[in-house]
């Protein structure tokens, strides 16, 4: 450390004692990034081979809710074998996708590729695998950039879906995919640079961008990018969902210049009372908050598949409380006056299955409100942005 311009090196035990006294080591996992695995597991982005096998067995047996979830997926436009991809060299997305020059087409083609890959895995009908490849190849041959104000978020959303599709096809389909190298180059050159350095916008942006960066890094087996994205994810998650252990004010992200109570409160949509599970965007609306919660659960799930379980760290604790708080009010509980002035905007979306399965079914946490909402929403479909078919892949999964 520096004291009066002189570098002073203190014994490690003194640094530790000092940190403990200051409370800075109370939650060491918050700032410590989880390292990439020595060998990546495949398929390993959000859904594992074991989870795919579990879903396939349940569908084959006609068991619910998986059979109903699969039927809903297969009846969707994303599973259409006649779907024609609509690639563009430049996708231009303004705020709220206005203008929408290829934004919806790109997002939905990526979801369709993932849908077709899931359909292939369950049915072993090669037509679905070939359709997934057709969609991925069409975009990798054309796309060069994303522009306008929503470019980082668009890249994050789409970049979250592509690796999930690619992982299933590359590692489970026995047919040929001649364009897999070009697809990997697309992820590396077009998507990863746009997302891996993060964003200082609302937290759901950076969380979705880190979901994309982590998934892409798994597919590319890029350990350096994985570590970088995971470190940023850990910092942003701690700054997106509040825990009482954080102190009187929420944590912040370095570089945002949130250096006063007033600035932090303004960033948290004017909220002045902080409770476990409150999100930086709760008082904005539940829809955007749901994007952030979903991305947190997806990264945690990918990390678990890759051998490091974040559900037992502050990430899992924040996810548990965020799900519980927002499920409670999504189910209709009236907001107290201290919460967003007593006025909430529900619309959480189909985002609870992954976190609920991990925290309730694996760890045994009750999560009563989250359970009620999850069961009420089954079978969960797609938000048409980057979430799709999670009752099928994660609902009460024992894998």
PDB file of C-alpha atoms in Angstrom, residues 266-389:
ATOM      1  CA  UNK A 266     -31.368   8.377  -8.201  1.00  0.00           C
ATOM      2  CA  UNK A 267     -29.806   5.340  -9.900  1.00  0.00           C
ATOM      3  CA  UNK A 268     -32.109   3.104  -7.865  1.00  0.00           C
ATOM      4  CA  UNK A 269     -35.140   4.902  -9.327  1.00  0.00           C
ATOM      5  CA  UNK A 270     -35.614   7.137  -6.267  1.00  0.00           C
ATOM      6  CA  UNK A 271     -35.940   4.306  -3.754  1.00  0.00           C
ATOM      7  CA  UNK A 272     -34.638   5.253  -0.285  1.00  0.00           C
ATOM      8  CA  UNK A 273     -35.480   2.121   1.736  1.00  0.00           C
ATOM      9  CA  UNK A 274     -33.417  -0.938   0.917  1.00  0.00           C
ATOM     10  CA  UNK A 275     -34.411  -4.496   1.798  1.00  0.00           C
ATOM     11  CA  UNK A 276     -33.141  -7.956   0.884  1.00  0.00           C
ATOM     12  CA  UNK A 277     -33.895  -8.762  -2.752  1.00  0.00           C
ATOM     13  CA  UNK A 278     -34.642  -5.231  -3.918  1.00  0.00           C
ATOM     14  CA  UNK A 279     -33.257  -4.644  -7.389  1.00  0.00           C
ATOM     15  CA  UNK A 280     -31.765  -1.535  -8.895  1.00  0.00           C
ATOM     16  CA  UNK A 281     -34.716  -1.588 -11.338  1.00  0.00           C
ATOM     17  CA  UNK A 282     -37.570  -2.750  -9.081  1.00  0.00           C
ATOM     18  CA  UNK A 283     -39.082   0.721  -9.056  1.00  0.00           C
ATOM     19  CA  UNK A 284     -38.626   1.043 -12.801  1.00  0.00           C
ATOM     20  CA  UNK A 285     -40.676  -2.039 -13.629  1.00  0.00           C
ATOM     21  CA  UNK A 286     -40.627  -5.789 -13.063  1.00  0.00           C
ATOM     22  CA  UNK A 287     -40.057  -6.572 -16.738  1.00  0.00           C
ATOM     23  CA  UNK A 288     -36.569  -5.099 -16.883  1.00  0.00           C
ATOM     24  CA  UNK A 289     -35.860  -6.452 -13.409  1.00  0.00           C
ATOM     25  CA  UNK A 290     -36.826  -9.885 -14.745  1.00  0.00           C
ATOM     26  CA  UNK A 291     -34.214  -9.555 -17.475  1.00  0.00           C
ATOM     27  CA  UNK A 292     -31.566  -9.023 -14.823  1.00  0.00           C
ATOM     28  CA  UNK A 293     -32.797 -11.857 -12.599  1.00  0.00           C
ATOM     29  CA  UNK A 294     -32.881 -14.206 -15.567  1.00  0.00           C
ATOM     30  CA  UNK A 295     -29.331 -13.344 -16.610  1.00  0.00           C
ATOM     31  CA  UNK A 296     -28.094 -13.900 -13.049  1.00  0.00           C
ATOM     32  CA  UNK A 297     -29.677 -17.355 -12.963  1.00  0.00           C
ATOM     33  CA  UNK A 298     -28.345 -18.263 -16.422  1.00  0.00           C
ATOM     34  CA  UNK A 299     -24.758 -17.340 -15.562  1.00  0.00           C
ATOM     35  CA  UNK A 300     -24.998 -19.159 -12.244  1.00  0.00           C
ATOM     36  CA  UNK A 301     -26.294 -22.237 -14.041  1.00  0.00           C
ATOM     37  CA  UNK A 302     -23.543 -22.133 -16.645  1.00  0.00           C
ATOM     38  CA  UNK A 303     -20.940 -21.729 -13.902  1.00  0.00           C
ATOM     39  CA  UNK A 304     -22.386 -24.750 -12.067  1.00  0.00           C
ATOM     40  CA  UNK A 305     -22.171 -26.857 -15.220  1.00  0.00           C
ATOM     41  CA  UNK A 306     -18.569 -25.716 -15.636  1.00  0.00           C
ATOM     42  CA  UNK A 307     -17.736 -26.947 -12.145  1.00  0.00           C
ATOM     43  CA  UNK A 308     -18.040 -23.925  -9.860  1.00  0.00           C
ATOM     44  CA  UNK A 309     -21.358 -23.559  -8.078  1.00  0.00           C
ATOM     45  CA  UNK A 310     -22.246 -19.923  -7.406  1.00  0.00           C
ATOM     46  CA  UNK A 311     -25.591 -20.740  -5.820  1.00  0.00           C
ATOM     47  CA  UNK A 312     -23.848 -21.207  -2.477  1.00  0.00           C
ATOM     48  CA  UNK A 313     -22.251 -17.751  -2.663  1.00  0.00           C
ATOM     49  CA  UNK A 314     -23.723 -14.271  -2.414  1.00  0.00           C
ATOM     50  CA  UNK A 315     -24.937 -14.731  -6.017  1.00  0.00           C
ATOM     51  CA  UNK A 316     -27.351 -17.432  -4.879  1.00  0.00           C
ATOM     52  CA  UNK A 317     -28.387 -15.426  -1.833  1.00  0.00           C
ATOM     53  CA  UNK A 318     -29.143 -12.365  -3.924  1.00  0.00           C
ATOM     54  CA  UNK A 319     -30.998 -14.457  -6.506  1.00  0.00           C
ATOM     55  CA  UNK A 320     -33.082 -16.148  -3.792  1.00  0.00           C
ATOM     56  CA  UNK A 321     -34.171 -12.886  -2.233  1.00  0.00           C
ATOM     57  CA  UNK A 322     -34.771 -11.187  -5.601  1.00  0.00           C
ATOM     58  CA  UNK A 323     -37.003 -14.029  -6.750  1.00  0.00           C
ATOM     59  CA  UNK A 324     -38.902 -14.078  -3.461  1.00  0.00           C
ATOM     60  CA  UNK A 325     -39.513 -10.349  -3.244  1.00  0.00           C
ATOM     61  CA  UNK A 326     -40.618  -9.903  -6.839  1.00  0.00           C
ATOM     62  CA  UNK A 327     -42.714 -13.087  -6.886  1.00  0.00           C
ATOM     63  CA  UNK A 328     -44.608 -11.847  -3.824  1.00  0.00           C
ATOM     64  CA  UNK A 329     -45.681  -8.638  -5.510  1.00  0.00           C
ATOM     65  CA  UNK A 330     -46.114 -10.241  -8.926  1.00  0.00           C
ATOM     66  CA  UNK A 331     -48.683 -12.520  -7.265  1.00  0.00           C
ATOM     67  CA  UNK A 332     -50.713  -9.499  -6.208  1.00  0.00           C
ATOM     68  CA  UNK A 333     -49.580  -8.405  -2.748  1.00  0.00           C
ATOM     69  CA  UNK A 334     -50.149  -4.671  -2.424  1.00  0.00           C
ATOM     70  CA  UNK A 335     -46.988  -2.605  -2.325  1.00  0.00           C
ATOM     71  CA  UNK A 336     -46.346  -0.735   0.945  1.00  0.00           C
ATOM     72  CA  UNK A 337     -45.850   3.012   0.699  1.00  0.00           C
ATOM     73  CA  UNK A 338     -42.093   2.768   1.318  1.00  0.00           C
ATOM     74  CA  UNK A 339     -41.647   0.551  -1.752  1.00  0.00           C
ATOM     75  CA  UNK A 340     -41.578   2.578  -4.972  1.00  0.00           C
ATOM     76  CA  UNK A 341     -44.101   4.991  -3.476  1.00  0.00           C
ATOM     77  CA  UNK A 342     -46.626   2.159  -3.210  1.00  0.00           C
ATOM     78  CA  UNK A 343     -46.835   1.776  -6.981  1.00  0.00           C
ATOM     79  CA  UNK A 344     -45.301  -1.172  -8.826  1.00  0.00           C
ATOM     80  CA  UNK A 345     -45.341  -2.226 -12.469  1.00  0.00           C
ATOM     81  CA  UNK A 346     -45.590  -6.048 -12.603  1.00  0.00           C
ATOM     82  CA  UNK A 347     -44.631  -8.191 -15.579  1.00  0.00           C
ATOM     83  CA  UNK A 348     -41.767 -10.350 -14.352  1.00  0.00           C
ATOM     84  CA  UNK A 349     -41.867 -12.741 -17.309  1.00  0.00           C
ATOM     85  CA  UNK A 350     -40.966 -16.459 -17.560  1.00  0.00           C
ATOM     86  CA  UNK A 351     -37.759 -16.095 -15.555  1.00  0.00           C
ATOM     87  CA  UNK A 352     -38.151 -18.142 -12.359  1.00  0.00           C
ATOM     88  CA  UNK A 353     -37.580 -21.786 -13.387  1.00  0.00           C
ATOM     89  CA  UNK A 354     -33.775 -21.896 -13.433  1.00  0.00           C
ATOM     90  CA  UNK A 355     -33.232 -20.148 -10.112  1.00  0.00           C
ATOM     91  CA  UNK A 356     -36.144 -21.911  -8.425  1.00  0.00           C
ATOM     92  CA  UNK A 357     -34.921 -25.343  -9.463  1.00  0.00           C
ATOM     93  CA  UNK A 358     -31.394 -24.634  -8.271  1.00  0.00           C
ATOM     94  CA  UNK A 359     -32.310 -23.054  -4.965  1.00  0.00           C
ATOM     95  CA  UNK A 360     -35.416 -25.031  -4.033  1.00  0.00           C
ATOM     96  CA  UNK A 361     -34.929 -28.457  -5.560  1.00  0.00           C
ATOM     97  CA  UNK A 362     -31.152 -28.709  -5.193  1.00  0.00           C
ATOM     98  CA  UNK A 363     -30.556 -26.705  -2.022  1.00  0.00           C
ATOM     99  CA  UNK A 364     -33.887 -27.327  -0.289  1.00  0.00           C
ATOM    100  CA  UNK A 365     -34.872 -23.690   0.319  1.00  0.00           C
ATOM    101  CA  UNK A 366     -38.653 -23.296   0.668  1.00  0.00           C
ATOM    102  CA  UNK A 367     -39.189 -20.230  -1.585  1.00  0.00           C
ATOM    103  CA  UNK A 368     -42.967 -20.299  -1.153  1.00  0.00           C
ATOM    104  CA  UNK A 369     -43.840 -17.271  -3.291  1.00  0.00           C
ATOM    105  CA  UNK A 370     -41.421 -18.233  -6.051  1.00  0.00           C
ATOM    106  CA  UNK A 371     -42.852 -21.738  -6.084  1.00  0.00           C
ATOM    107  CA  UNK A 372     -46.414 -20.438  -6.390  1.00  0.00           C
ATOM    108  CA  UNK A 373     -45.500 -18.125  -9.251  1.00  0.00           C
ATOM    109  CA  UNK A 374     -43.424 -20.762 -11.032  1.00  0.00           C
ATOM    110  CA  UNK A 375     -46.215 -23.341 -10.921  1.00  0.00           C
ATOM    111  CA  UNK A 376     -48.749 -20.726 -11.974  1.00  0.00           C
ATOM    112  CA  UNK A 377     -46.707 -19.855 -15.049  1.00  0.00           C
ATOM    113  CA  UNK A 378     -46.025 -23.398 -16.247  1.00  0.00           C
ATOM    114  CA  UNK A 379     -45.258 -24.320 -18.888  1.00  0.00           C
ATOM    115  CA  UNK A 380     -42.998 -21.293 -19.268  1.00  0.00           C
ATOM    116  CA  UNK A 381     -42.552 -20.147 -22.853  1.00  0.00           C
ATOM    117  CA  UNK A 382     -40.297 -17.458 -24.315  1.00  0.00           C
ATOM    118  CA  UNK A 383     -40.012 -13.729 -23.677  1.00  0.00           C
ATOM    119  CA  UNK A 384     -39.031 -13.434 -27.365  1.00  0.00           C
ATOM    120  CA  UNK A 385     -35.774 -11.765 -26.363  1.00  0.00           C
ATOM    121  CA  UNK A 386     -33.415 -14.306 -24.792  1.00  0.00           C
ATOM    122  CA  UNK A 387     -35.445 -16.556 -22.451  1.00  0.00           C
ATOM    123  CA  UNK A 388     -37.021 -19.735 -23.811  1.00  0.00           C
ATOM    124  CA  UNK A 389     -38.553 -23.055 -22.707  1.00  0.00           C
TER     125      UNK A 389
END
